[in-house]
Amino acid sequence: MPTSSKRGEDVAREAARPSRGLAGELWGFLRQNKKWWLGPILIVLALATLLVILGGSAIAPFIYTVF
């Protein structure tokens, strides 16, 4: 088990690293935990969110004609 000073150094080193952002954290989670089945669910949710956002804009008449 690492000593408390070693643990503190590890925490400081991790805090100094640049942030990966939400997409990077999500990709790291999927890779590390082998949760590949979450990928298609997240893609469908992102597409549905995009459709809702565009549905309230000036593009809405063009989206509705596709369906």
CSV table of N, CA and C in Angstrom, one decimal:
chain,number,residue,atom,x,y,z
A,1,MET,N,0.8,-1.2,0.0
A,1,MET,CA,0.0,0.0,0.0
A,1,MET,C,0.9,1.2,0.0
A,2,PRO,N,0.6,2.2,-0.8
A,2,PRO,CA,1.4,3.4,-0.9
A,2,PRO,C,1.3,4.2,0.4
A,3,THR,N,2.4,4.9,0.7
A,3,THR,CA,2.3,5.8,1.8
A,3,THR,C,1.5,7.0,1.5
A,4,SER,N,1.1,7.8,2.6
A,4,SER,CA,0.3,9.0,2.3
A,4,SER,C,0.9,10.0,1.5
A,5,SER,N,2.3,10.2,1.6
A,5,SER,CA,3.0,11.2,0.8
A,5,SER,C,3.0,10.7,-0.7
A,6,LYS,N,3.1,9.4,-0.9
A,6,LYS,CA,3.1,8.9,-2.3
A,6,LYS,C,1.7,9.1,-2.9
A,7,ARG,N,0.7,8.8,-2.1
A,7,ARG,CA,-0.7,9.0,-2.5
A,7,ARG,C,-1.0,10.4,-2.8
A,8,GLY,N,-0.4,11.3,-2.0
A,8,GLY,CA,-0.6,12.8,-2.3
A,8,GLY,C,0.0,13.2,-3.6
A,9,GLU,N,1.2,12.6,-3.8
A,9,GLU,CA,1.9,12.9,-5.1
A,9,GLU,C,1.1,12.4,-6.3
A,10,ASP,N,0.5,11.3,-6.2
A,10,ASP,CA,-0.3,10.7,-7.2
A,10,ASP,C,-1.5,11.6,-7.5
A,11,VAL,N,-2.1,12.1,-6.4
A,11,VAL,CA,-3.3,12.9,-6.6
A,11,VAL,C,-2.9,14.3,-7.3
A,12,ALA,N,-1.8,14.8,-6.8
A,12,ALA,CA,-1.3,16.1,-7.4
A,12,ALA,C,-1.0,15.9,-8.9
A,13,ARG,N,-0.4,14.8,-9.2
A,13,ARG,CA,0.0,14.5,-10.6
A,13,ARG,C,-1.3,14.4,-11.5
A,14,GLU,N,-2.3,13.7,-11.0
A,14,GLU,CA,-3.5,13.5,-11.7
A,14,GLU,C,-4.3,14.9,-11.9
A,15,ALA,N,-4.2,15.7,-10.8
A,15,ALA,CA,-4.9,17.0,-10.9
A,15,ALA,C,-4.2,17.9,-11.9
A,16,ALA,N,-2.9,17.7,-12.1
A,16,ALA,CA,-2.2,18.6,-13.0
A,16,ALA,C,-2.4,18.2,-14.5
A,17,ARG,N,-2.9,17.0,-14.7
A,17,ARG,CA,-3.1,16.6,-16.1
A,17,ARG,C,-4.2,17.4,-16.7
A,18,PRO,N,-4.2,17.7,-18.0
A,18,PRO,CA,-5.3,18.5,-18.6
A,18,PRO,C,-6.6,17.6,-18.7
A,19,SER,N,-7.7,18.3,-18.6
A,19,SER,CA,-9.0,17.7,-18.6
A,19,SER,C,-9.3,17.0,-20.0
A,20,ARG,N,-9.9,15.9,-20.0
A,20,ARG,CA,-10.2,15.2,-21.2
A,20,ARG,C,-11.5,15.6,-21.8
A,21,GLY,N,-12.3,16.2,-21.0
A,21,GLY,CA,-13.7,16.6,-21.4
A,21,GLY,C,-14.7,15.5,-21.2
A,22,LEU,N,-15.9,15.7,-21.5
A,22,LEU,CA,-17.0,14.8,-21.3
A,22,LEU,C,-16.8,13.6,-22.2
A,23,ALA,N,-16.6,13.9,-23.5
A,23,ALA,CA,-16.5,12.8,-24.5
A,23,ALA,C,-15.3,11.9,-24.2
A,24,GLY,N,-14.2,12.5,-23.8
A,24,GLY,CA,-13.0,11.7,-23.4
A,24,GLY,C,-13.2,10.8,-22.2
A,25,GLU,N,-13.9,11.4,-21.2
A,25,GLU,CA,-14.2,10.6,-20.0
A,25,GLU,C,-15.1,9.5,-20.3
A,26,LEU,N,-16.1,9.7,-21.2
A,26,LEU,CA,-17.1,8.7,-21.5
A,26,LEU,C,-16.4,7.6,-22.3
A,27,TRP,N,-15.5,8.0,-23.3
A,27,TRP,CA,-14.8,7.0,-24.0
A,27,TRP,C,-13.9,6.1,-23.1
A,28,GLY,N,-13.2,6.8,-22.2
A,28,GLY,CA,-12.4,6.0,-21.3
A,28,GLY,C,-13.2,5.1,-20.4
A,29,PHE,N,-14.4,5.5,-20.0
A,29,PHE,CA,-15.2,4.6,-19.2
A,29,PHE,C,-15.7,3.4,-20.0
A,30,LEU,N,-16.1,3.6,-21.2
A,30,LEU,CA,-16.5,2.5,-22.1
A,30,LEU,C,-15.4,1.5,-22.3
A,31,ARG,N,-14.2,2.1,-22.6
A,31,ARG,CA,-13.0,1.2,-22.9
A,31,ARG,C,-12.6,0.4,-21.6
A,32,GLN,N,-12.5,1.1,-20.5
A,32,GLN,CA,-12.0,0.4,-19.3
A,32,GLN,C,-13.0,-0.6,-18.8
A,33,ASN,N,-14.3,-0.3,-18.8
A,33,ASN,CA,-15.3,-1.2,-18.2
A,33,ASN,C,-15.9,-2.2,-19.2
A,34,LYS,N,-15.5,-2.1,-20.5
A,34,LYS,CA,-16.0,-3.0,-21.5
A,34,LYS,C,-17.5,-2.9,-21.6
A,35,LYS,N,-18.1,-1.7,-21.5
A,35,LYS,CA,-19.5,-1.5,-21.6
A,35,LYS,C,-19.9,-1.1,-23.0
A,36,TRP,N,-19.5,-1.9,-24.0
A,36,TRP,CA,-19.7,-1.5,-25.4
A,36,TRP,C,-21.2,-1.4,-25.8
A,37,TRP,N,-22.1,-2.1,-25.0
A,37,TRP,CA,-23.5,-2.0,-25.3
A,37,TRP,C,-24.1,-0.7,-25.1
A,38,LEU,N,-23.4,0.2,-24.3
A,38,LEU,CA,-23.9,1.6,-24.1
A,38,LEU,C,-23.7,2.5,-25.3
A,39,GLY,N,-22.8,2.1,-26.2
A,39,GLY,CA,-22.5,3.0,-27.3
A,39,GLY,C,-23.7,3.2,-28.2
A,40,PRO,N,-24.4,2.2,-28.7
A,40,PRO,CA,-25.6,2.5,-29.5
A,40,PRO,C,-26.7,3.2,-28.8
A,41,ILE,N,-26.8,3.0,-27.5
A,41,ILE,CA,-27.8,3.7,-26.7
A,41,ILE,C,-27.5,5.2,-26.7
A,42,LEU,N,-26.2,5.5,-26.4
A,42,LEU,CA,-25.8,6.9,-26.3
A,42,LEU,C,-25.9,7.6,-27.7
A,43,ILE,N,-25.7,6.9,-28.8
A,43,ILE,CA,-25.8,7.5,-30.1
A,43,ILE,C,-27.2,7.8,-30.4
A,44,VAL,N,-28.1,6.9,-30.1
A,44,VAL,CA,-29.6,7.1,-30.3
A,44,VAL,C,-30.1,8.3,-29.5
A,45,LEU,N,-29.6,8.4,-28.2
A,45,LEU,CA,-30.0,9.5,-27.4
A,45,LEU,C,-29.5,10.8,-27.9
A,46,ALA,N,-28.3,10.8,-28.4
A,46,ALA,CA,-27.7,12.0,-29.0
A,46,ALA,C,-28.5,12.5,-30.2
A,47,LEU,N,-28.8,11.5,-31.1
A,47,LEU,CA,-29.6,11.8,-32.3
A,47,LEU,C,-31.0,12.3,-31.9
A,48,ALA,N,-31.6,11.7,-30.9
A,48,ALA,CA,-32.9,12.2,-30.5
A,48,ALA,C,-32.9,13.6,-29.9
A,49,THR,N,-31.8,13.9,-29.2
A,49,THR,CA,-31.6,15.2,-28.6
A,49,THR,C,-31.4,16.2,-29.7
A,50,LEU,N,-30.6,15.9,-30.7
A,50,LEU,CA,-30.4,16.8,-31.9
A,50,LEU,C,-31.7,17.0,-32.6
A,51,LEU,N,-32.6,16.0,-32.8
A,51,LEU,CA,-33.9,16.2,-33.4
A,51,LEU,C,-34.8,17.1,-32.7
A,52,VAL,N,-34.8,17.0,-31.3
A,52,VAL,CA,-35.6,17.9,-30.5
A,52,VAL,C,-35.1,19.3,-30.6
A,53,ILE,N,-33.8,19.5,-30.6
A,53,ILE,CA,-33.3,20.8,-30.7
A,53,ILE,C,-33.6,21.5,-32.0
A,54,LEU,N,-33.4,20.7,-33.1
A,54,LEU,CA,-33.7,21.2,-34.4
A,54,LEU,C,-35.2,21.4,-34.7
A,55,GLY,N,-36.0,20.6,-33.9
A,55,GLY,CA,-37.4,20.7,-34.1
A,55,GLY,C,-38.0,22.0,-33.6
A,56,GLY,N,-37.3,22.7,-32.8
A,56,GLY,CA,-37.8,24.0,-32.3
A,56,GLY,C,-37.1,25.1,-33.0
A,57,SER,N,-36.4,24.9,-34.1
A,57,SER,CA,-35.8,25.9,-34.8
A,57,SER,C,-36.4,26.2,-36.2
A,58,ALA,N,-35.8,27.0,-37.0
A,58,ALA,CA,-36.3,27.3,-38.3
A,58,ALA,C,-36.2,26.1,-39.3
A,59,ILE,N,-35.4,25.1,-38.9
A,59,ILE,CA,-35.3,23.9,-39.7
A,59,ILE,C,-36.4,22.9,-39.6
A,60,ALA,N,-37.3,23.2,-38.6
A,60,ALA,CA,-38.4,22.2,-38.3
A,60,ALA,C,-39.2,21.8,-39.5
A,61,PRO,N,-39.7,22.7,-40.3
A,61,PRO,CA,-40.5,22.3,-41.5
A,61,PRO,C,-39.8,21.3,-42.4
A,62,PHE,N,-38.5,21.4,-42.5
A,62,PHE,CA,-37.7,20.5,-43.3
A,62,PHE,C,-37.6,19.1,-42.7
A,63,ILE,N,-37.5,19.1,-41.3
A,63,ILE,CA,-37.4,17.9,-40.6
A,63,ILE,C,-38.7,17.1,-40.7
A,64,TYR,N,-39.8,17.8,-40.5
A,64,TYR,CA,-41.1,17.1,-40.5
A,64,TYR,C,-41.4,16.5,-41.9
A,65,THR,N,-40.9,17.0,-43.0
A,65,THR,CA,-41.2,16.5,-44.3
A,65,THR,C,-40.4,15.1,-44.5
A,66,VAL,N,-39.3,15.0,-43.8
A,66,VAL,CA,-38.6,13.7,-43.9
A,66,VAL,C,-39.4,12.5,-43.3
A,67,PHE,N,-40.1,12.8,-42.3
A,67,PHE,CA,-40.9,11.7,-41.6
A,67,PHE,C,-42.3,11.7,-42.2
